Structure formats: structure tokens, C-alpha cells
Amino acid sequence: MSEFVYTASEHAFQDAAQLIPGGVDSPVRAAKAVGATPAFIAKGEGAYLWDVDGNRYIDYVGSWGPLIMGHAHPVVLEAVCEAAHKGLSFGAPTVAETELAQAITEAFPSMEMVRLVSSGTEATMSAIRLARGVTGRNYVLKFEGCYHGHADALLVKAGSGALTMGVPSSAGVPAKTTETTLVAQYNNLENVRELFQQYGNDIACVIVEPVAGNMGVVPPEEGFLQGLRDITKEYGALLICDEVMTGFRVSFGGAQGYYDIDPDLTCLGKIIGGGMPLAAFGGKREYLKYLAPEGPVYQAGTLAGNPVATAAGLATVKLLREPGVHEAIVQKTAQLAEGIREIAQRLGVPAWVNQVGAMFSVFFTEEPVRDYESACSSDTEKFARYYRALRNEGIYVAPSQFEALFMSAAHTQQDLDETLSAVEKVLKAL
Ligand code: KE4
């Protein structure tokens, strides 16, 4: 395949950078860490993206997870257009929100009630405020390398774009704000127990990505999640599963369904918006009743539960819950992950591939990747070359070592075969 041309993207990037910081509306899109010009996307359809230079890609980013049914799915588009023709937003309750809440609570039995918001950041920020309101406690415990959006208190040793850009603890956040944020090592229950022994009676909640996706994919080790459940119960803290990425992706019932964990609160996003701005938080009824207007914990949003976004999310979830649909996506993910492992092994390229459900990551390192430290030990320079070479072969992956790759229902066997032959060609020349 000839070298891709990025002329139009380069011009678009220069224009954008005059008016938008870094030329992007979200830092990781700038592809800075991988030394590339971001592809300005003209169109998406099914498993494919086309950029403004006309290059076509097999897409494994899927807008960072939401497009599990593929881009511009006709059923989702029809639902969006039908809703839009009735009006874009009312700032008043609609029946569709209850229908989406119903679909969510059926898939996530731990979520007896749910509140819809507009982004994952809002979902986690609100869940933490709720946990503090319910317990009357101050401390929040998070994990190194986990990313829960960009609320001040959570930008401490954060993953995703914060880690990619080398600012896991952002400037502009007053030290006072993060004084009550405790950070533990992922998969290290001993570390968690030590922190509870020291702060236990003032820890409001533990927030965890039940499968980490923001340091690359890092699965929880045997007993880790249940250990968090036991310790939080022992000390009267709430367990928040941030399933913004893993919800409806690791399994239809998220990571909590996959690992049989019963959290107090759960945050969702991405897939439940089907590509539109919609997220949610929820959990046990006894806690959700603390939320305004019923209770003293305030949270609000002009476009929360937006009818067009709700229509996109509901259509996506309904398509995904059809018999065999999710299983097929997971099977394709496992096939691709295993195929990359086999190629790397055969070519003698040190690589570690973590895959859980319909998400996976490739790390260039000899050692198992089981936490933030081992993820950071991977060769990010090699990853940058891998990214650029893959993109020149028409394979679009996340422009960062510390992100996940996402499979969709739209990817075909031919797409997987093409991807694996591109990976083989790239790893040979890496
Ligand atoms: P948003 O505010 O970006 O909708 O969601 C924040 C968030 C919360 N929790 C988890 C587990 C998440 O993965 C995210 C956002 N994910 C990143 C990608 N790793 C979004 C991409 C971006 O920042 O541009």
C-alpha cells in the first residue's frame, strides 16, 4: 500500500491550531505522543473512517469506545433523526430517558436507579459528590493510571491523555483540592488496606476502573475487585465502578457483570450515548435518594438526558443486546489480540497484549503489564513508530500507548485479516 498522504489534514491542523488550543478539542487527539499529524476525519461508516485526504482506515478507536455498533449505523441514525425532528432539547423530562434508564438498570442489576448526564467526567464527579454526601466523609481513593475524566480532584496520577501528555497531575489544580485524593497502585490490595488503616474512617469512596483502560488495558488480578468490595464494606466506604469505558463493552453487563462484583455506585458513558454526548451514574436506591431534588446532594445539567442523545444511546443498547451480538464482538477481539500475540512471538518482537471482552491493548515490553509502573515501562517510542506505520497501512488505532483499542459489530473477518497482515508487515520493519 502506498504511503498515505496527509496534506489536507496538515493544512486543517494548521488552521485549527490558530483558534483551538493544540488544534484539538481533547488533548489525546493531537497525536503528539506518537509524533504524527492527527487525521482530520471527513466521514465514518461501519468499521471505517475516511480522512480529509481521502485515506480509508479500519477504525479501532470508535470515538474512544462509543461506536460499538459501528459508525453511522442506519438504525441508530433513524432513531436520531426521528428524535431530532421532534425537537433537539426541552429541558424537561421525556419518556425516552425512563426507557434508557430501564435498559441500563436491566443490564446492571447493581444500578437500582440512574441519573443521566452529558459526559463521563460529570458522571464520576457527581458519583464522588454523592458518595461524600451519603457518608459525610472527605477522602476519595483512586488508582495510579486510572482516568475518570478531568474533574479537579481526580487529576492525580491520572491515565489516558493526562498520562500520554505527561501531566498525570494537572497544573491549575490547587493542592488543597487534591489533599483528599488518595492514590493506590492498581492490583495492590495491600496498598489499599494500608491507606484504609490510615484514613479508613474518613474515606468516602474508592473509585476504580474495574478493567483499567486508561493506562492501556490492564485487567484486575484474581481477588482484586472482590478485595475492594470487602475492604470498602468493612470501613463503610462506597465502591464506585467507573464503567464509562467498560460498560456494555467488557460484557453487556460491564466488568461488574463479567467479574460478578456488586458496587454501590457505577458510572457509565460512551456506548450508552451511541456517539452522542450522554453518560450516567447510578446505583443503590438508598444512596441515589440523596440526590436533589429529593436529597441534599446537588447535581444538575441543561442537556442532561438530551432526547437526541438518549435516542442514539437507546438504539445502540437495543442493537447490542440482540442475542449473539456482543459475544461475536468479543470473539473478534480475542481473535485479533491472539493473532497479534502470535505474530509478535513469531517475529521475536517483545510485546504484551491484554484483552478483556471487546477491548485490548498492545504494549512493547518483555514483562507482563499488570499496573501503572509496568505499563509505563513499555517502549513508547516503539509504539509511536508502530502507530505511524499502521496508519500508513490504513489501520487506525489510538494515538497513545496508554489507551485501549475497541472492536465493533461492524468489523468483518476480512478487516481482521487485513489488520493482521498490516501488523505483520509493520512489526517486521519496526
Ligand atoms: P468523558 O468526560 O471524556 O466523556 O469521560 C471521562 C472518562 C471517565 N472514565 C473513564 C474510564 C474514561 O475512559 C473516560 C474518558 N476516556 C477517554 C479515553 N481513554 C476519552 C478520550 C479523550 O479524553 O479524548
Short mmCIF file of N, CA, C and O in Angstrom, two decimals, residues 131-240:
data_model
loop_
_atom_site.label_atom_id
_atom_site.label_comp_id
_atom_site.label_asym_id
_atom_site.label_seq_id
_atom_site.Cartn_x
_atom_site.Cartn_y
_atom_site.Cartn_z
N ALA A 131 -21.15 10.15 46.96
CA ALA A 131 -20.54 9.29 47.99
C ALA A 131 -20.15 10.11 49.20
O ALA A 131 -20.34 9.70 50.36
N ARG A 132 -19.61 11.30 48.98
CA ARG A 132 -19.24 12.17 50.11
C ARG A 132 -20.48 12.64 50.85
O ARG A 132 -20.52 12.70 52.07
N GLY A 133 -21.55 12.93 50.10
CA GLY A 133 -22.79 13.37 50.74
C GLY A 133 -23.43 12.27 51.57
O GLY A 133 -23.92 12.49 52.67
N VAL A 134 -23.39 11.06 51.05
CA VAL A 134 -24.01 9.92 51.75
C VAL A 134 -23.23 9.58 53.03
O VAL A 134 -23.80 9.33 54.08
N THR A 135 -21.89 9.57 52.92
CA THR A 135 -21.06 9.11 54.05
C THR A 135 -20.64 10.24 54.98
O THR A 135 -20.21 9.99 56.11
N GLY A 136 -20.73 11.49 54.49
CA GLY A 136 -20.25 12.60 55.30
C GLY A 136 -18.73 12.57 55.46
O GLY A 136 -18.17 13.20 56.36
N ARG A 137 -18.07 11.83 54.58
CA ARG A 137 -16.61 11.71 54.68
C ARG A 137 -15.94 12.49 53.55
O ARG A 137 -16.60 12.92 52.60
N ASN A 138 -14.60 12.64 53.65
CA ASN A 138 -13.90 13.53 52.71
C ASN A 138 -13.01 12.84 51.68
O ASN A 138 -12.94 13.26 50.54
N TYR A 139 -12.30 11.80 52.07
CA TYR A 139 -11.29 11.24 51.19
C TYR A 139 -11.88 10.38 50.06
O TYR A 139 -12.91 9.72 50.25
N VAL A 140 -11.20 10.43 48.91
CA VAL A 140 -11.52 9.59 47.75
C VAL A 140 -10.25 8.81 47.43
O VAL A 140 -9.16 9.39 47.40
N LEU A 141 -10.38 7.51 47.23
CA LEU A 141 -9.22 6.70 46.87
C LEU A 141 -9.34 6.29 45.40
O LEU A 141 -10.36 5.72 45.02
N LYS A 142 -8.32 6.64 44.62
CA LYS A 142 -8.28 6.23 43.20
C LYS A 142 -6.98 5.47 42.97
O LYS A 142 -6.19 5.28 43.88
N PHE A 143 -6.78 5.03 41.73
CA PHE A 143 -5.60 4.22 41.42
C PHE A 143 -4.73 4.89 40.37
O PHE A 143 -5.26 5.53 39.44
N GLU A 144 -3.43 4.74 40.54
CA GLU A 144 -2.46 5.26 39.57
C GLU A 144 -2.80 4.74 38.18
O GLU A 144 -3.04 3.54 38.03
N GLY A 145 -2.85 5.63 37.22
CA GLY A 145 -3.06 5.19 35.85
C GLY A 145 -4.52 5.08 35.46
O GLY A 145 -4.85 4.93 34.28
N CYS A 146 -5.41 5.17 36.46
CA CYS A 146 -6.84 5.17 36.10
C CYS A 146 -7.25 6.61 35.80
O CYS A 146 -6.81 7.55 36.47
N TYR A 147 -8.09 6.75 34.81
CA TYR A 147 -8.58 8.08 34.41
C TYR A 147 -10.09 8.08 34.57
O TYR A 147 -10.77 7.16 34.11
N HIS A 148 -10.57 9.14 35.23
CA HIS A 148 -12.02 9.21 35.50
C HIS A 148 -12.58 10.53 34.99
O HIS A 148 -13.55 11.06 35.54
N GLY A 149 -11.95 11.08 33.92
CA GLY A 149 -12.37 12.39 33.43
C GLY A 149 -11.53 13.47 34.09
O GLY A 149 -10.58 13.17 34.84
N HIS A 150 -11.85 14.72 33.81
CA HIS A 150 -10.92 15.79 34.19
C HIS A 150 -11.43 16.68 35.33
O HIS A 150 -11.05 17.84 35.45
N ALA A 151 -12.26 16.13 36.21
CA ALA A 151 -12.63 16.88 37.42
C ALA A 151 -11.38 17.07 38.27
O ALA A 151 -10.55 16.15 38.37
N ASP A 152 -11.24 18.26 38.90
CA ASP A 152 -10.00 18.60 39.60
C ASP A 152 -9.48 17.48 40.50
O ASP A 152 -8.34 17.06 40.42
N ALA A 153 -10.35 17.00 41.38
CA ALA A 153 -9.87 16.10 42.43
C ALA A 153 -9.37 14.77 41.86
O ALA A 153 -8.68 14.02 42.54
N LEU A 154 -9.73 14.49 40.59
CA LEU A 154 -9.35 13.19 40.02
C LEU A 154 -8.13 13.27 39.11
O LEU A 154 -7.65 12.25 38.61
N LEU A 155 -7.64 14.50 38.89
CA LEU A 155 -6.46 14.65 38.03
C LEU A 155 -5.20 14.46 38.86
O LEU A 155 -4.34 15.34 38.98
N VAL A 156 -5.10 13.30 39.46
CA VAL A 156 -3.94 12.95 40.27
C VAL A 156 -3.46 11.57 39.79
O VAL A 156 -4.24 10.62 39.81
N LYS A 157 -2.23 11.55 39.25
CA LYS A 157 -1.71 10.28 38.70
C LYS A 157 -2.76 9.64 37.77
O LYS A 157 -3.04 8.45 37.86
N ALA A 158 -3.34 10.52 36.94
CA ALA A 158 -4.42 10.04 36.04
C ALA A 158 -3.81 9.40 34.79
O ALA A 158 -2.65 9.66 34.45
N GLY A 159 -4.61 8.59 34.14
CA GLY A 159 -4.16 7.92 32.92
C GLY A 159 -4.65 8.65 31.69
O GLY A 159 -4.88 9.86 31.71
N SER A 160 -4.82 7.91 30.61
CA SER A 160 -5.32 8.43 29.33
C SER A 160 -4.49 9.62 28.84
O SER A 160 -3.26 9.61 28.95
N GLY A 161 -5.16 10.66 28.39
CA GLY A 161 -4.45 11.80 27.82
C GLY A 161 -3.54 12.48 28.84
O GLY A 161 -2.47 12.98 28.49
N ALA A 162 -3.94 12.45 30.11
CA ALA A 162 -3.11 13.11 31.14
C ALA A 162 -1.75 12.41 31.20
O ALA A 162 -0.70 13.03 31.23
N LEU A 163 -1.79 11.09 31.19
CA LEU A 163 -0.54 10.30 31.23
C LEU A 163 0.21 10.45 29.91
O LEU A 163 1.42 10.66 29.87
N THR A 164 -0.54 10.37 28.83
CA THR A 164 0.08 10.48 27.49
C THR A 164 0.84 11.79 27.35
O THR A 164 1.94 11.83 26.82
N MET A 165 0.22 12.87 27.85
CA MET A 165 0.85 14.19 27.73
C MET A 165 1.86 14.45 28.85
O MET A 165 2.39 15.54 28.99
N GLY A 166 2.02 13.45 29.74
CA GLY A 166 3.00 13.64 30.82
C GLY A 166 2.53 14.59 31.89
O GLY A 166 3.31 15.16 32.64
N VAL A 167 1.20 14.78 32.02
CA VAL A 167 0.68 15.62 33.11
C VAL A 167 -0.36 14.84 33.91
O VAL A 167 -1.49 15.28 34.08
N PRO A 168 0.05 13.68 34.45
CA PRO A 168 -0.93 12.87 35.18
C PRO A 168 -1.54 13.61 36.36
O PRO A 168 -2.58 13.29 36.85
N SER A 169 -0.80 14.67 36.82
CA SER A 169 -1.37 15.52 37.88
C SER A 169 -1.33 16.93 37.31
O SER A 169 -0.28 17.56 37.26
N SER A 170 -2.45 17.43 36.88
CA SER A 170 -2.52 18.66 36.07
C SER A 170 -2.13 19.94 36.83
O SER A 170 -2.34 20.02 38.05
N ALA A 171 -1.60 20.90 36.06
CA ALA A 171 -1.43 22.24 36.63
C ALA A 171 -2.82 22.84 36.82
O ALA A 171 -3.81 22.35 36.24
N GLY A 172 -2.91 23.87 37.62
CA GLY A 172 -4.19 24.56 37.77
C GLY A 172 -5.12 23.93 38.78
O GLY A 172 -6.27 24.34 38.93
N VAL A 173 -4.64 22.87 39.43
CA VAL A 173 -5.48 22.23 40.46
C VAL A 173 -4.86 22.56 41.81
O VAL A 173 -3.74 22.13 42.12
N PRO A 174 -5.55 23.34 42.64
CA PRO A 174 -4.98 23.74 43.93
C PRO A 174 -4.64 22.51 44.79
O PRO A 174 -5.40 21.53 44.79
N ALA A 175 -3.52 22.57 45.46
CA ALA A 175 -3.09 21.44 46.30
C ALA A 175 -4.20 21.04 47.27
O ALA A 175 -4.46 19.86 47.51
N LYS A 176 -4.91 22.04 47.76
CA LYS A 176 -5.98 21.76 48.72
C LYS A 176 -7.02 20.81 48.14
O LYS A 176 -7.55 19.95 48.82
N THR A 177 -7.26 21.00 46.83
CA THR A 177 -8.31 20.18 46.19
C THR A 177 -7.92 18.71 46.17
O THR A 177 -8.76 17.83 46.23
N THR A 178 -6.63 18.45 46.03
CA THR A 178 -6.23 17.03 45.91
C THR A 178 -5.70 16.46 47.22
O THR A 178 -5.25 15.32 47.26
N GLU A 179 -5.76 17.28 48.26
CA GLU A 179 -5.31 16.77 49.58
C GLU A 179 -6.15 15.57 50.02
O GLU A 179 -5.70 14.70 50.73
N THR A 180 -7.40 15.55 49.56
CA THR A 180 -8.28 14.45 49.99
C THR A 180 -8.39 13.37 48.92
O THR A 180 -9.33 12.58 48.93
N THR A 181 -7.45 13.38 47.99
CA THR A 181 -7.42 12.31 46.99
C THR A 181 -6.25 11.38 47.32
O THR A 181 -5.10 11.80 47.28
N LEU A 182 -6.57 10.15 47.66
CA LEU A 182 -5.53 9.16 47.95
C LEU A 182 -5.31 8.33 46.69
O LEU A 182 -6.25 8.05 45.94
N VAL A 183 -4.06 7.93 46.45
CA VAL A 183 -3.73 7.17 45.24
C VAL A 183 -3.06 5.86 45.62
O VAL A 183 -2.07 5.87 46.36
N ALA A 184 -3.62 4.76 45.14
CA ALA A 184 -3.04 3.43 45.41
C ALA A 184 -2.58 2.81 44.09
O ALA A 184 -2.91 3.30 43.01
N GLN A 185 -1.81 1.73 44.21
CA GLN A 185 -1.38 1.03 42.99
C GLN A 185 -2.46 0.03 42.56
O GLN A 185 -3.02 -0.69 43.40
N TYR A 186 -2.74 0.02 41.27
CA TYR A 186 -3.75 -0.90 40.75
C TYR A 186 -3.27 -2.35 40.99
O TYR A 186 -2.08 -2.64 40.93
N ASN A 187 -4.21 -3.22 41.33
CA ASN A 187 -3.90 -4.64 41.63
C ASN A 187 -3.06 -4.82 42.88
O ASN A 187 -2.44 -5.87 43.05
N ASN A 188 -3.03 -3.82 43.76
CA ASN A 188 -2.26 -3.96 45.01
C ASN A 188 -3.18 -3.75 46.21
O ASN A 188 -3.33 -2.64 46.73
N LEU A 189 -3.81 -4.84 46.65
CA LEU A 189 -4.77 -4.75 47.77
C LEU A 189 -4.08 -4.35 49.07
O LEU A 189 -4.65 -3.64 49.91
N GLU A 190 -2.84 -4.78 49.24
CA GLU A 190 -2.07 -4.45 50.46
C GLU A 190 -1.95 -2.93 50.59
O GLU A 190 -2.19 -2.36 51.66
N ASN A 191 -1.68 -2.29 49.47
CA ASN A 191 -1.54 -0.83 49.44
C ASN A 191 -2.87 -0.18 49.83
O ASN A 191 -2.94 0.79 50.59
N VAL A 192 -3.96 -0.72 49.31
CA VAL A 192 -5.30 -0.19 49.63
C VAL A 192 -5.57 -0.36 51.12
O VAL A 192 -6.03 0.58 51.79
N ARG A 193 -5.25 -1.55 51.63
CA ARG A 193 -5.52 -1.80 53.05
C ARG A 193 -4.72 -0.83 53.93
O ARG A 193 -5.24 -0.28 54.91
N GLU A 194 -3.46 -0.59 53.55
CA GLU A 194 -2.62 0.36 54.33
C GLU A 194 -3.29 1.74 54.38
O GLU A 194 -3.38 2.36 55.44
N LEU A 195 -3.81 2.19 53.25
CA LEU A 195 -4.44 3.51 53.20
C LEU A 195 -5.72 3.53 54.03
O LEU A 195 -6.03 4.49 54.72
N PHE A 196 -6.45 2.43 54.01
CA PHE A 196 -7.66 2.38 54.84
C PHE A 196 -7.30 2.32 56.32
O PHE A 196 -7.99 2.91 57.16
N GLN A 197 -6.21 1.65 56.64
CA GLN A 197 -5.81 1.62 58.06
C GLN A 197 -5.47 3.03 58.54
O GLN A 197 -5.75 3.41 59.66
N GLN A 198 -4.95 3.84 57.61
CA GLN A 198 -4.54 5.20 57.99
C GLN A 198 -5.71 6.20 57.92
O GLN A 198 -5.87 7.04 58.79
N TYR A 199 -6.56 6.09 56.89
CA TYR A 199 -7.62 7.09 56.68
C TYR A 199 -9.02 6.50 56.73
O TYR A 199 -10.01 7.19 56.49
N GLY A 200 -9.12 5.20 56.97
CA GLY A 200 -10.35 4.45 56.74
C GLY A 200 -11.63 5.12 57.16
O GLY A 200 -12.61 5.09 56.44
N ASN A 201 -11.63 5.76 58.35
CA ASN A 201 -12.91 6.29 58.83
C ASN A 201 -13.30 7.60 58.14
O ASN A 201 -14.36 8.14 58.41
N ASP A 202 -12.41 8.09 57.26
CA ASP A 202 -12.77 9.32 56.56
C ASP A 202 -12.71 9.13 55.04
O ASP A 202 -12.65 10.09 54.29
N ILE A 203 -12.69 7.86 54.59
CA ILE A 203 -12.70 7.60 53.14
C ILE A 203 -14.15 7.43 52.70
O ILE A 203 -14.85 6.53 53.17
N ALA A 204 -14.60 8.32 51.85
CA ALA A 204 -15.98 8.28 51.35
C ALA A 204 -16.16 7.17 50.32
O ALA A 204 -17.18 6.48 50.29
N CYS A 205 -15.16 7.01 49.47
CA CYS A 205 -15.32 6.03 48.38
C CYS A 205 -13.99 5.62 47.79
O CYS A 205 -12.99 6.33 47.90
N VAL A 206 -14.04 4.48 47.14
CA VAL A 206 -12.97 4.03 46.25
C VAL A 206 -13.57 4.08 44.85
O VAL A 206 -14.68 3.57 44.64
N ILE A 207 -12.86 4.74 43.93
CA ILE A 207 -13.33 4.73 42.54
C ILE A 207 -12.30 3.98 41.72
O ILE A 207 -11.09 4.21 41.85
N VAL A 208 -12.77 3.02 40.94
CA VAL A 208 -11.85 2.15 40.20
C VAL A 208 -12.39 1.87 38.81
O VAL A 208 -13.62 1.76 38.61
N GLU A 209 -11.49 1.80 37.85
CA GLU A 209 -11.85 1.22 36.54
C GLU A 209 -11.77 -0.28 36.72
O GLU A 209 -10.67 -0.82 36.89
N PRO A 210 -12.87 -1.01 36.74
CA PRO A 210 -12.82 -2.44 37.07
C PRO A 210 -12.00 -3.26 36.07
O PRO A 210 -11.50 -4.31 36.42
N VAL A 211 -11.87 -2.78 34.86
CA VAL A 211 -10.79 -3.19 33.98
C VAL A 211 -10.17 -1.86 33.55
O VAL A 211 -10.87 -1.02 32.98
N ALA A 212 -8.91 -1.66 33.89
CA ALA A 212 -8.30 -0.38 33.54
C ALA A 212 -8.15 -0.29 32.02
O ALA A 212 -7.78 -1.28 31.37
N GLY A 213 -8.49 0.87 31.48
CA GLY A 213 -8.34 1.04 30.03
C GLY A 213 -7.49 2.24 29.71
O GLY A 213 -7.09 2.48 28.59
N ASN A 214 -7.18 3.02 30.74
CA ASN A 214 -6.51 4.31 30.52
C ASN A 214 -5.03 4.34 30.84
O ASN A 214 -4.42 5.40 30.91
N MET A 215 -4.48 3.12 31.05
CA MET A 215 -3.02 3.00 31.04
C MET A 215 -2.70 1.96 29.98
O MET A 215 -1.70 1.27 30.04
N GLY A 216 -3.61 1.88 29.00
CA GLY A 216 -3.71 0.69 28.16
C GLY A 216 -4.60 -0.26 28.97
O GLY A 216 -4.93 0.01 30.13
N VAL A 217 -4.97 -1.38 28.36
CA VAL A 217 -5.87 -2.31 29.05
C VAL A 217 -5.07 -3.10 30.10
O VAL A 217 -4.06 -3.74 29.78
N VAL A 218 -5.52 -3.01 31.35
CA VAL A 218 -4.90 -3.78 32.44
C VAL A 218 -6.02 -4.44 33.22
O VAL A 218 -6.83 -3.76 33.87
N PRO A 219 -6.14 -5.76 33.15
CA PRO A 219 -7.22 -6.46 33.85
C PRO A 219 -6.99 -6.50 35.35
O PRO A 219 -5.83 -6.45 35.79
N PRO A 220 -8.04 -6.60 36.14
CA PRO A 220 -7.88 -6.80 37.58
C PRO A 220 -7.39 -8.23 37.83
O PRO A 220 -7.85 -9.15 37.18
N GLU A 221 -6.45 -8.38 38.76
CA GLU A 221 -5.99 -9.73 39.08
C GLU A 221 -7.01 -10.41 39.99
O GLU A 221 -7.83 -9.75 40.63
N GLU A 222 -6.94 -11.73 40.02
CA GLU A 222 -7.84 -12.55 40.83
C GLU A 222 -7.97 -11.98 42.24
O GLU A 222 -6.97 -11.73 42.90
N GLY A 223 -9.18 -11.68 42.65
CA GLY A 223 -9.42 -11.24 44.03
C GLY A 223 -9.32 -9.74 44.25
O GLY A 223 -9.72 -9.22 45.30
N PHE A 224 -8.80 -9.01 43.24
CA PHE A 224 -8.59 -7.56 43.46
C PHE A 224 -9.92 -6.83 43.65
O PHE A 224 -10.12 -6.12 44.65
N LEU A 225 -10.85 -7.03 42.73
CA LEU A 225 -12.12 -6.30 42.81
C LEU A 225 -12.92 -6.73 44.04
O LEU A 225 -13.47 -5.91 44.77
N GLN A 226 -12.98 -8.04 44.28
CA GLN A 226 -13.72 -8.50 45.46
C GLN A 226 -13.05 -7.99 46.73
O GLN A 226 -13.72 -7.64 47.70
N GLY A 227 -11.72 -7.88 46.68
CA GLY A 227 -10.99 -7.33 47.83
C GLY A 227 -11.40 -5.89 48.10
O GLY A 227 -11.62 -5.49 49.25
N LEU A 228 -11.57 -5.12 47.02
CA LEU A 228 -12.00 -3.72 47.18
C LEU A 228 -13.42 -3.68 47.76
O LEU A 228 -13.74 -2.87 48.63
N ARG A 229 -14.26 -4.60 47.29
CA ARG A 229 -15.63 -4.68 47.79
C ARG A 229 -15.63 -5.00 49.30
O ARG A 229 -16.31 -4.38 50.07
N ASP A 230 -14.80 -5.95 49.69
CA ASP A 230 -14.74 -6.35 51.11
C ASP A 230 -14.20 -5.21 51.99
O ASP A 230 -14.78 -4.89 53.04
N ILE A 231 -13.10 -4.57 51.53
CA ILE A 231 -12.48 -3.52 52.35
C ILE A 231 -13.42 -2.31 52.50
O ILE A 231 -13.61 -1.77 53.58
N THR A 232 -14.09 -1.94 51.40
CA THR A 232 -14.99 -0.79 51.48
C THR A 232 -16.17 -1.09 52.39
O THR A 232 -16.57 -0.26 53.20
N LYS A 233 -16.69 -2.32 52.32
CA LYS A 233 -17.79 -2.70 53.23
C LYS A 233 -17.32 -2.64 54.69
O LYS A 233 -17.96 -2.09 55.56
N GLU A 234 -16.10 -3.19 54.90
CA GLU A 234 -15.55 -3.23 56.28
C GLU A 234 -15.45 -1.83 56.89
O GLU A 234 -15.75 -1.61 58.06
N TYR A 235 -15.08 -0.85 56.08
CA TYR A 235 -14.86 0.50 56.60
C TYR A 235 -16.03 1.46 56.34
O TYR A 235 -15.95 2.65 56.64
N GLY A 236 -17.08 0.96 55.70
CA GLY A 236 -18.26 1.82 55.46
C GLY A 236 -18.05 2.85 54.36
O GLY A 236 -18.68 3.90 54.33
N ALA A 237 -17.10 2.56 53.44
CA ALA A 237 -16.90 3.44 52.27
C ALA A 237 -17.69 2.87 51.10
O ALA A 237 -18.01 1.67 51.08
N LEU A 238 -18.02 3.73 50.13
CA LEU A 238 -18.75 3.23 48.96
C LEU A 238 -17.76 2.80 47.88
O LEU A 238 -16.69 3.40 47.73
N LEU A 239 -18.12 1.77 47.13
CA LEU A 239 -17.31 1.32 46.00
C LEU A 239 -17.96 1.83 44.71
O LEU A 239 -19.14 1.53 44.45
N ILE A 240 -17.20 2.65 43.99
CA ILE A 240 -17.68 3.18 42.71
C ILE A 240 -16.94 2.50 41.57
O ILE A 240 -15.71 2.56 41.50
#
